mmCIF file of C-alpha atoms and ligand atoms in Angstrom:
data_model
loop_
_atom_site.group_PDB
_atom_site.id
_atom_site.type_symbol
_atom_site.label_atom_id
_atom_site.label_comp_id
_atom_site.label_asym_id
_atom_site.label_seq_id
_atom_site.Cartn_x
_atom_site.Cartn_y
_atom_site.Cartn_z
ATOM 1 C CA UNK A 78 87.999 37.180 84.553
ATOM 2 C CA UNK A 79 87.866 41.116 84.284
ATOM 3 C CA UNK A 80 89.215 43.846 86.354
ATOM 4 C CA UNK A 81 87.077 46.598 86.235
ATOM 5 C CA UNK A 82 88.942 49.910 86.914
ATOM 6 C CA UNK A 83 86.630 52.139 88.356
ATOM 7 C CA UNK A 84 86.461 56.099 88.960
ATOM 8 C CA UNK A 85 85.007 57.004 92.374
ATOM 9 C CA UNK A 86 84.379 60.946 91.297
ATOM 10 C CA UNK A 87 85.762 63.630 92.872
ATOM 11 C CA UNK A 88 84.548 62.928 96.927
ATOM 12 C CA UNK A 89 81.172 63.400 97.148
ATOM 13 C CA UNK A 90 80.173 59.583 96.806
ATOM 14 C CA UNK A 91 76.865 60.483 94.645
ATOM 15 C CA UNK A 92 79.154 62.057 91.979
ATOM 16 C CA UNK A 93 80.362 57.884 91.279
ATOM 17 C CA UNK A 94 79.034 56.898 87.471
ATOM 18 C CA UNK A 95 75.564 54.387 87.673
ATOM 19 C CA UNK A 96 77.875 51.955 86.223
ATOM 20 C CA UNK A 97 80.710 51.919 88.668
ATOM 21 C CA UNK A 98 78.293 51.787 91.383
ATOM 22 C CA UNK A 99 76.765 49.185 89.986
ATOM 23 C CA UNK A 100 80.225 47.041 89.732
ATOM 24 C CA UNK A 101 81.016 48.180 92.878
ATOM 25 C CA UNK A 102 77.789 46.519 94.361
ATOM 26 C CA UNK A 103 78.557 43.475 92.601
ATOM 27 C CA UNK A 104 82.391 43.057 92.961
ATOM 28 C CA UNK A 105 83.740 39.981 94.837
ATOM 29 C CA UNK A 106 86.715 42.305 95.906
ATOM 30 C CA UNK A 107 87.524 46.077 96.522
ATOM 31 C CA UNK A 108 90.536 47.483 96.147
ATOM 32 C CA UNK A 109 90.835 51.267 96.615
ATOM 33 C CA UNK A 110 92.863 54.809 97.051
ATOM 34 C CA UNK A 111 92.501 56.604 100.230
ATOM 35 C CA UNK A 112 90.998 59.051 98.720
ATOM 36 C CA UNK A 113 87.570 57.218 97.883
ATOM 37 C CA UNK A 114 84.372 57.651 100.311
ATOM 38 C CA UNK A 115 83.806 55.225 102.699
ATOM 39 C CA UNK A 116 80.461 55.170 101.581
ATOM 40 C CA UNK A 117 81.171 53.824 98.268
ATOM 41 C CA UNK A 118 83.374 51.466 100.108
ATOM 42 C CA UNK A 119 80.877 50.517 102.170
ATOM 43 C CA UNK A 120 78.489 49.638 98.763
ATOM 44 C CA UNK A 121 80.946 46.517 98.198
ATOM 45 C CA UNK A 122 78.716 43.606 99.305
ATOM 46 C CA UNK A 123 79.251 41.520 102.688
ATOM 47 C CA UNK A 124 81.021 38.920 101.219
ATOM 48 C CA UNK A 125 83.826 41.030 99.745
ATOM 49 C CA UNK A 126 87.292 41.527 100.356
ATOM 50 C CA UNK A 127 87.755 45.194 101.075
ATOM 51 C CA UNK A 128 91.866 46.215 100.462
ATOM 52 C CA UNK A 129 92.911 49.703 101.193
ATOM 53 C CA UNK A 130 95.982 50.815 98.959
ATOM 54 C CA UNK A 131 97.051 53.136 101.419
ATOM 55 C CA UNK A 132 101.136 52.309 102.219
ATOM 56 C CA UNK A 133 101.322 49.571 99.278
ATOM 57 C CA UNK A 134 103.769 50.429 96.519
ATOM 58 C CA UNK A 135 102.465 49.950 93.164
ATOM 59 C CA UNK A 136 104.126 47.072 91.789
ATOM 60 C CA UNK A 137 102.663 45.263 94.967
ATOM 61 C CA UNK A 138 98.839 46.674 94.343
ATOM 62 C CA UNK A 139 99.698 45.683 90.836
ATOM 63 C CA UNK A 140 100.430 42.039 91.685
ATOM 64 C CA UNK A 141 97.709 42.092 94.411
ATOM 65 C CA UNK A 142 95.163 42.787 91.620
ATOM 66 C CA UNK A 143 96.670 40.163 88.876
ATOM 67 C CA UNK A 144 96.636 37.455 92.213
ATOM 68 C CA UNK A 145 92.755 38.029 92.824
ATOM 69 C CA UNK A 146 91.910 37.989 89.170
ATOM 70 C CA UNK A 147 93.818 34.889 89.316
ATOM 71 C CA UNK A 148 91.685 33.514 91.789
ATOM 72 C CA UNK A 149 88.848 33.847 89.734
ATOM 73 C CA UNK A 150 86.919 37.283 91.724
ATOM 74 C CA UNK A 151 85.002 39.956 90.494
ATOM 75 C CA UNK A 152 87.817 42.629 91.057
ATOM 76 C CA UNK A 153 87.056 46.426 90.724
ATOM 77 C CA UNK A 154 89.746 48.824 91.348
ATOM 78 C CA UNK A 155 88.325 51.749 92.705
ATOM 79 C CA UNK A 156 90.021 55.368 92.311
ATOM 80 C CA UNK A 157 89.495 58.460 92.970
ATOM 81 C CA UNK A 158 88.802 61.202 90.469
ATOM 82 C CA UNK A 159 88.738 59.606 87.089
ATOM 83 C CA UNK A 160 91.144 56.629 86.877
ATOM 84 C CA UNK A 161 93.752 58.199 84.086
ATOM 85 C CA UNK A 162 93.879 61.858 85.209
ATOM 86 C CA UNK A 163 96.609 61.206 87.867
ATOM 87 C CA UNK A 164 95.411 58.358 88.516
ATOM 88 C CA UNK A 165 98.135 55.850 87.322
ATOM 89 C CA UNK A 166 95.094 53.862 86.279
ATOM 90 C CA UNK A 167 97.609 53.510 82.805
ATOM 91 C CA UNK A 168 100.320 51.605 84.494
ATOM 92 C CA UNK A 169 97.590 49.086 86.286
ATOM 93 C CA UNK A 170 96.186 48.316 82.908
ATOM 94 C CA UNK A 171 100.007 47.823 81.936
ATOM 95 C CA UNK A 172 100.381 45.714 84.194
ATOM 96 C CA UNK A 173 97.255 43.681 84.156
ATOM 97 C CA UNK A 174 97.630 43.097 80.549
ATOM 98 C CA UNK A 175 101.178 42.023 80.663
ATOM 99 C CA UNK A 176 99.653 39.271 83.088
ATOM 100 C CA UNK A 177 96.674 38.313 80.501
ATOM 101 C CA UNK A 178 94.238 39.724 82.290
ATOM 102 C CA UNK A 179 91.332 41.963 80.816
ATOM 103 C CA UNK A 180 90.673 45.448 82.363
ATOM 104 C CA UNK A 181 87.460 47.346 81.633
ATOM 105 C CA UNK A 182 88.169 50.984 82.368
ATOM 106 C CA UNK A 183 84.834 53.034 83.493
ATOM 107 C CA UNK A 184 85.683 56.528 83.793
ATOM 108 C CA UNK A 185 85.008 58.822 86.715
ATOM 109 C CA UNK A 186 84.424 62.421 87.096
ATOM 110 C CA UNK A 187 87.573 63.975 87.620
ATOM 111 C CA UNK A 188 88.511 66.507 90.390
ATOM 112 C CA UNK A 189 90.005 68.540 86.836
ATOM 113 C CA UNK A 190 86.469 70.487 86.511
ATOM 114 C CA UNK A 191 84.072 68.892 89.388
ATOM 115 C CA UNK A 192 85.939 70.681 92.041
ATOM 116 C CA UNK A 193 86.754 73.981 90.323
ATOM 117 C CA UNK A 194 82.917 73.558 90.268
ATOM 118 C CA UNK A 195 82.153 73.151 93.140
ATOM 119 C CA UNK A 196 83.351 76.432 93.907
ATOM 120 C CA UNK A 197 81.549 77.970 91.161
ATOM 121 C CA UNK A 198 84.625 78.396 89.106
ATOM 122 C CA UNK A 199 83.960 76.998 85.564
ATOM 123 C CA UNK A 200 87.213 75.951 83.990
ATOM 124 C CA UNK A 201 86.188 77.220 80.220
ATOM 125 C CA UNK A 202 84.177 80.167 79.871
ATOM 126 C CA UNK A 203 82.856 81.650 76.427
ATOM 127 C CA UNK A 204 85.364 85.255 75.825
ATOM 128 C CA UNK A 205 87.220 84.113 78.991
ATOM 129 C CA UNK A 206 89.421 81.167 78.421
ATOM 130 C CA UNK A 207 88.888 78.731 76.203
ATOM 131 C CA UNK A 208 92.157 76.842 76.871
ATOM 132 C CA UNK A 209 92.916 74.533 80.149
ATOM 133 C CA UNK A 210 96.297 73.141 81.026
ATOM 134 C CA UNK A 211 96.419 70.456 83.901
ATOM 135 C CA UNK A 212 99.621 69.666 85.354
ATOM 136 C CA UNK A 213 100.557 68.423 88.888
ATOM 137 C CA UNK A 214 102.733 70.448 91.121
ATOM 138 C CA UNK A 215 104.190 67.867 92.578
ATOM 139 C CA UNK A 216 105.941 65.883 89.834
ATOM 140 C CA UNK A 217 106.147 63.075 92.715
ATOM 141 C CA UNK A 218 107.409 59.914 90.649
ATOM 142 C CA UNK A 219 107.879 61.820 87.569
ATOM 143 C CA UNK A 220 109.137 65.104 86.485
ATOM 144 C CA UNK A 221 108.716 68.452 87.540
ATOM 145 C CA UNK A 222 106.397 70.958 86.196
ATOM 146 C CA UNK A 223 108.048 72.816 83.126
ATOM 147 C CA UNK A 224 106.726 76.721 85.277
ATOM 148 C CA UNK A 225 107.964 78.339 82.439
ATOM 149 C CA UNK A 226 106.034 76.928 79.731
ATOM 150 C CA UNK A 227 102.936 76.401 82.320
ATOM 151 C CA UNK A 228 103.669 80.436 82.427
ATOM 152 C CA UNK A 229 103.445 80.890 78.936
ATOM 153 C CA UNK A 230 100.155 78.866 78.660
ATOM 154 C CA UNK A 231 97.183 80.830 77.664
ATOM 155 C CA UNK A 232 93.736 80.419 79.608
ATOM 156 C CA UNK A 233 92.827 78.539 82.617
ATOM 157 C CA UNK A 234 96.099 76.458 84.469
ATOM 158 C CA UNK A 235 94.747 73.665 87.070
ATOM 159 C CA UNK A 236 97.116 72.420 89.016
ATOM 160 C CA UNK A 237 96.501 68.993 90.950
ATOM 161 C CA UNK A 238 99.188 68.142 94.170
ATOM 162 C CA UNK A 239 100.175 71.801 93.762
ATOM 163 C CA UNK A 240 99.737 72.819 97.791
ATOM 164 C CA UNK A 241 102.837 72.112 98.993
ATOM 165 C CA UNK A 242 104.943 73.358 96.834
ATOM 166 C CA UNK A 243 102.483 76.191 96.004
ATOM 167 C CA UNK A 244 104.894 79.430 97.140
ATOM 168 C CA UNK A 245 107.678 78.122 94.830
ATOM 169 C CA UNK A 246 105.525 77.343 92.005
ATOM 170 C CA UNK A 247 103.128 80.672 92.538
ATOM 171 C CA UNK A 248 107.135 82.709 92.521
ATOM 172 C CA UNK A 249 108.131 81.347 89.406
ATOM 173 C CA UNK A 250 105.098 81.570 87.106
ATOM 174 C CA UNK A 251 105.468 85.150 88.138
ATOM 175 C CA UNK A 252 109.451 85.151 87.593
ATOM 176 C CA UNK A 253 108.248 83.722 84.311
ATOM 177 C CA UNK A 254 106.182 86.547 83.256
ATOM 178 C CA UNK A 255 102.459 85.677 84.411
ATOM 179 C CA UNK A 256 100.600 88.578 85.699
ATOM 180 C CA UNK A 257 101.195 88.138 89.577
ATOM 181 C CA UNK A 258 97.368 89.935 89.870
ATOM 182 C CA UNK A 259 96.062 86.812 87.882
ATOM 183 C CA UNK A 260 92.818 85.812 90.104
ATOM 184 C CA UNK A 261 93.657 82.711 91.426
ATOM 185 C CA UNK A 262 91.927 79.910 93.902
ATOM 186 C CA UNK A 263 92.980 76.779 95.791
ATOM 187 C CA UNK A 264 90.125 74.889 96.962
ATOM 188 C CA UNK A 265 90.332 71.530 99.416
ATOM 189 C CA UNK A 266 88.183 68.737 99.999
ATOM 190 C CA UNK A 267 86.435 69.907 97.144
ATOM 191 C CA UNK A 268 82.412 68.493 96.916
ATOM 192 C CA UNK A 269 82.947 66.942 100.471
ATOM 193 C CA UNK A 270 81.318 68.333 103.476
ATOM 194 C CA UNK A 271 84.283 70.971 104.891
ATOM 195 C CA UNK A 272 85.285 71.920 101.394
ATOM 196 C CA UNK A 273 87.362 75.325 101.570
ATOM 197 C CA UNK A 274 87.904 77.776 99.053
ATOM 198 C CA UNK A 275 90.559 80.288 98.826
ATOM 199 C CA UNK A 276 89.966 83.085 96.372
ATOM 200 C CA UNK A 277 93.229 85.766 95.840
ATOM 201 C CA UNK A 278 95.040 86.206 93.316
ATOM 202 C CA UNK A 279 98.675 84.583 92.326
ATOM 203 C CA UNK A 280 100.992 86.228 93.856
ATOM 204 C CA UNK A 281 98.748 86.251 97.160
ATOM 205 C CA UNK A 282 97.505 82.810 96.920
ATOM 206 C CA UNK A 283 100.216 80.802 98.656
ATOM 207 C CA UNK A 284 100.136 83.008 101.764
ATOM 208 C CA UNK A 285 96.186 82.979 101.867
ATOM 209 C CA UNK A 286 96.025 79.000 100.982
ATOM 210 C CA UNK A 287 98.266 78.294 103.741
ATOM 211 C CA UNK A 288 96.259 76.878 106.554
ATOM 212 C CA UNK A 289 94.485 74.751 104.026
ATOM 213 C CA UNK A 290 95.073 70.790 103.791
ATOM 214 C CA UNK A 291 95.036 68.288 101.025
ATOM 215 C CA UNK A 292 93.246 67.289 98.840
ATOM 216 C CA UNK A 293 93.277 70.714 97.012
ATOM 217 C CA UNK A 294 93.263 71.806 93.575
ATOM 218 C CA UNK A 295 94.751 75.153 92.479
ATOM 219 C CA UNK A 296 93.304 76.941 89.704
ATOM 220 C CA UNK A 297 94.875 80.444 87.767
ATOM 221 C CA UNK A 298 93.037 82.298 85.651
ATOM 222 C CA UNK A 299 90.794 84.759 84.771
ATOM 223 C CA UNK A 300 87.707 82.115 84.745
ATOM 224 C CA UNK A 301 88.084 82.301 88.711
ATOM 225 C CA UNK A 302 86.917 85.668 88.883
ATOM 226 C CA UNK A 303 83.798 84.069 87.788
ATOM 227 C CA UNK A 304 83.541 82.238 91.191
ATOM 228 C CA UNK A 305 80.159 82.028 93.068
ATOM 229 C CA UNK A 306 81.252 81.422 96.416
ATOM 230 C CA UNK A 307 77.514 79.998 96.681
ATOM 231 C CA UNK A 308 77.295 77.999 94.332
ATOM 232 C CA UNK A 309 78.216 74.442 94.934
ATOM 233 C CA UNK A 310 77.776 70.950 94.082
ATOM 234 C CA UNK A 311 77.195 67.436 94.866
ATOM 235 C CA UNK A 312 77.483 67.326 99.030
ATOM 236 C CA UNK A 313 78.182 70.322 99.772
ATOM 237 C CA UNK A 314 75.285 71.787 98.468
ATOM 238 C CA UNK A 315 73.395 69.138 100.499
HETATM 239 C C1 SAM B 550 96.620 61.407 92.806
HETATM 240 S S1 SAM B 550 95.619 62.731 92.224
HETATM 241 C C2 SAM B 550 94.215 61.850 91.663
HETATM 242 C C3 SAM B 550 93.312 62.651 90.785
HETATM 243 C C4 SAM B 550 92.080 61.892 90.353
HETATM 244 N N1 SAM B 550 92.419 60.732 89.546
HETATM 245 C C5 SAM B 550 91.062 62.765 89.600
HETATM 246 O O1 SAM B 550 90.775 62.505 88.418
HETATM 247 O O2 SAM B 550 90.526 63.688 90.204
HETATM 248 C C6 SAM B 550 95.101 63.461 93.724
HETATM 249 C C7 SAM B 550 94.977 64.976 93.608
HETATM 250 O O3 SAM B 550 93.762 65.313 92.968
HETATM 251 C C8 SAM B 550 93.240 66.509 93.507
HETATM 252 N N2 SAM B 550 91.959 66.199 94.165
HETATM 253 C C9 SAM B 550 91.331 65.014 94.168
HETATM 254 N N3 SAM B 550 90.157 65.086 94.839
HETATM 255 C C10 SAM B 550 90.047 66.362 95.259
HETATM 256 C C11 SAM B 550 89.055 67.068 96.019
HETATM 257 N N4 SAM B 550 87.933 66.479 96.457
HETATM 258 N N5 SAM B 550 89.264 68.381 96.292
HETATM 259 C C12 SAM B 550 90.374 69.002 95.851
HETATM 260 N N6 SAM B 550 91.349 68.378 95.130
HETATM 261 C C13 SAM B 550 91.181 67.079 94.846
HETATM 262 C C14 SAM B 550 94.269 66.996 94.517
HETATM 263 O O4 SAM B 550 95.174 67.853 93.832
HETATM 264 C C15 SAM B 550 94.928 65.703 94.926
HETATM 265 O O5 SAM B 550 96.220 65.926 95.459
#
């Protein structure tokens, strides 16, 4: 008895590895984020239990996944994005362990660079930056970001869950000493059909990224001046 912890990709459901597609079309039961396409939902075969996580805390998704193990399914876990970038993929394989059970971890492609490129924004960039920090603006069940030492950071800054609190956090990288005129882009839904990308720069960004909705991803840096507004990938360039 395995559970196989799977990474969906970023959105567009061809962007899912061969291998987690493959589990995915073999697994007795499906449990997975909101985030995840309900295509790749839809792969599960007849036969299997489909259970959204949506509104279940974690130590409950966590027992729900030791209980089917338990009862002797093929379990995958299905998340979006790559299962340990923000994922909490660590804590299920905590947990899982702590119960006996084995996890196999197959990695996804992770919103981090997909959707940066998917709005032509490459996250390193030879001369450029050749530094990325991630952090998530939202510090929801942990801490908050550390601005000042995100300001300090040299090269590109991605910020995951950043939209809501993006005015605060675009005022005190500033207050901090970045270069308010630092190009700067929020994009949402990225590699989905209605992705939207916001290019400005950081001081201008919150007020221009306004009207957009989650899921976005924020990036700073001089690496988004590189953007090709045409060029896309995965569904959107469908
Ligand atoms: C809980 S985190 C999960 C990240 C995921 N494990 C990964 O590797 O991409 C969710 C956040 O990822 C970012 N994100 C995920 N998919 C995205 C997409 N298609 N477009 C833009 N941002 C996305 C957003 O910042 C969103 O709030």
């Amino acid at each position: 008895v395995t559970v196989h912890l799977v990474g969906a990709g970023p959105g567009d459901p061809g962007l899912i590895t061969v291998r987690g597609l493959a589990l995915v079309r073999g697994c007795d039961a499906l449990v997975h984020d909101r985030l995840v396409s309900p295509e790749l939902v839809a792969e599960a075969p007849a036969h299997a239990l489909r259970i959204g996580r949506d509104g279940l805390e974690q130590p409950l998704v966590d027992e729900v996944l030791v209980e089917l193990a338990r009862a002797g399914l093929d379990v995958v876990r299905l998340k979006g994005g790559d299962p340990f970038v923000f994922g909490r993929g660590g804590e299920e394989v905590a947990a899982l362990a702590a119960a006996g059970i084995p996890v196999d971890v197959v990695p996804g492609v992770s919103s981090l660079a997909a959707v940066p490129a998917s709005a032509g924004i490459p996250v390193t960039h030879r001369g450029v930056s050749s530094t990325v920090t991630v952090a998530s603006g939202s510090g929801r069940g942990g801490k908050p970001p550390d601005v000042a030492a995100l300001a300090r950071a040299p090269g590109t800054l991605v910020l995951f869950m950043a939209l809501g609190a993006l005015p605060r956090i675009a005022a005190e990288l500033i207050a901090a000493g970045k270069d308010p005129t630092t190009p700067a882009a929020a994009i949402s839904r990225g590699t989905l059909p209605g992705q939207r990308v916001v290019l400005s720069t950081l001081a201008l960004l919150p007020a221009a990224a306004a009207a957009l909705g989650p899921p976005a991803l924020v990036v700073v840096g001089e690496v988004v001046s590189l953007a090709r507004p045409a060029a896309s990938t995965g569904a959107a360039a469908a």
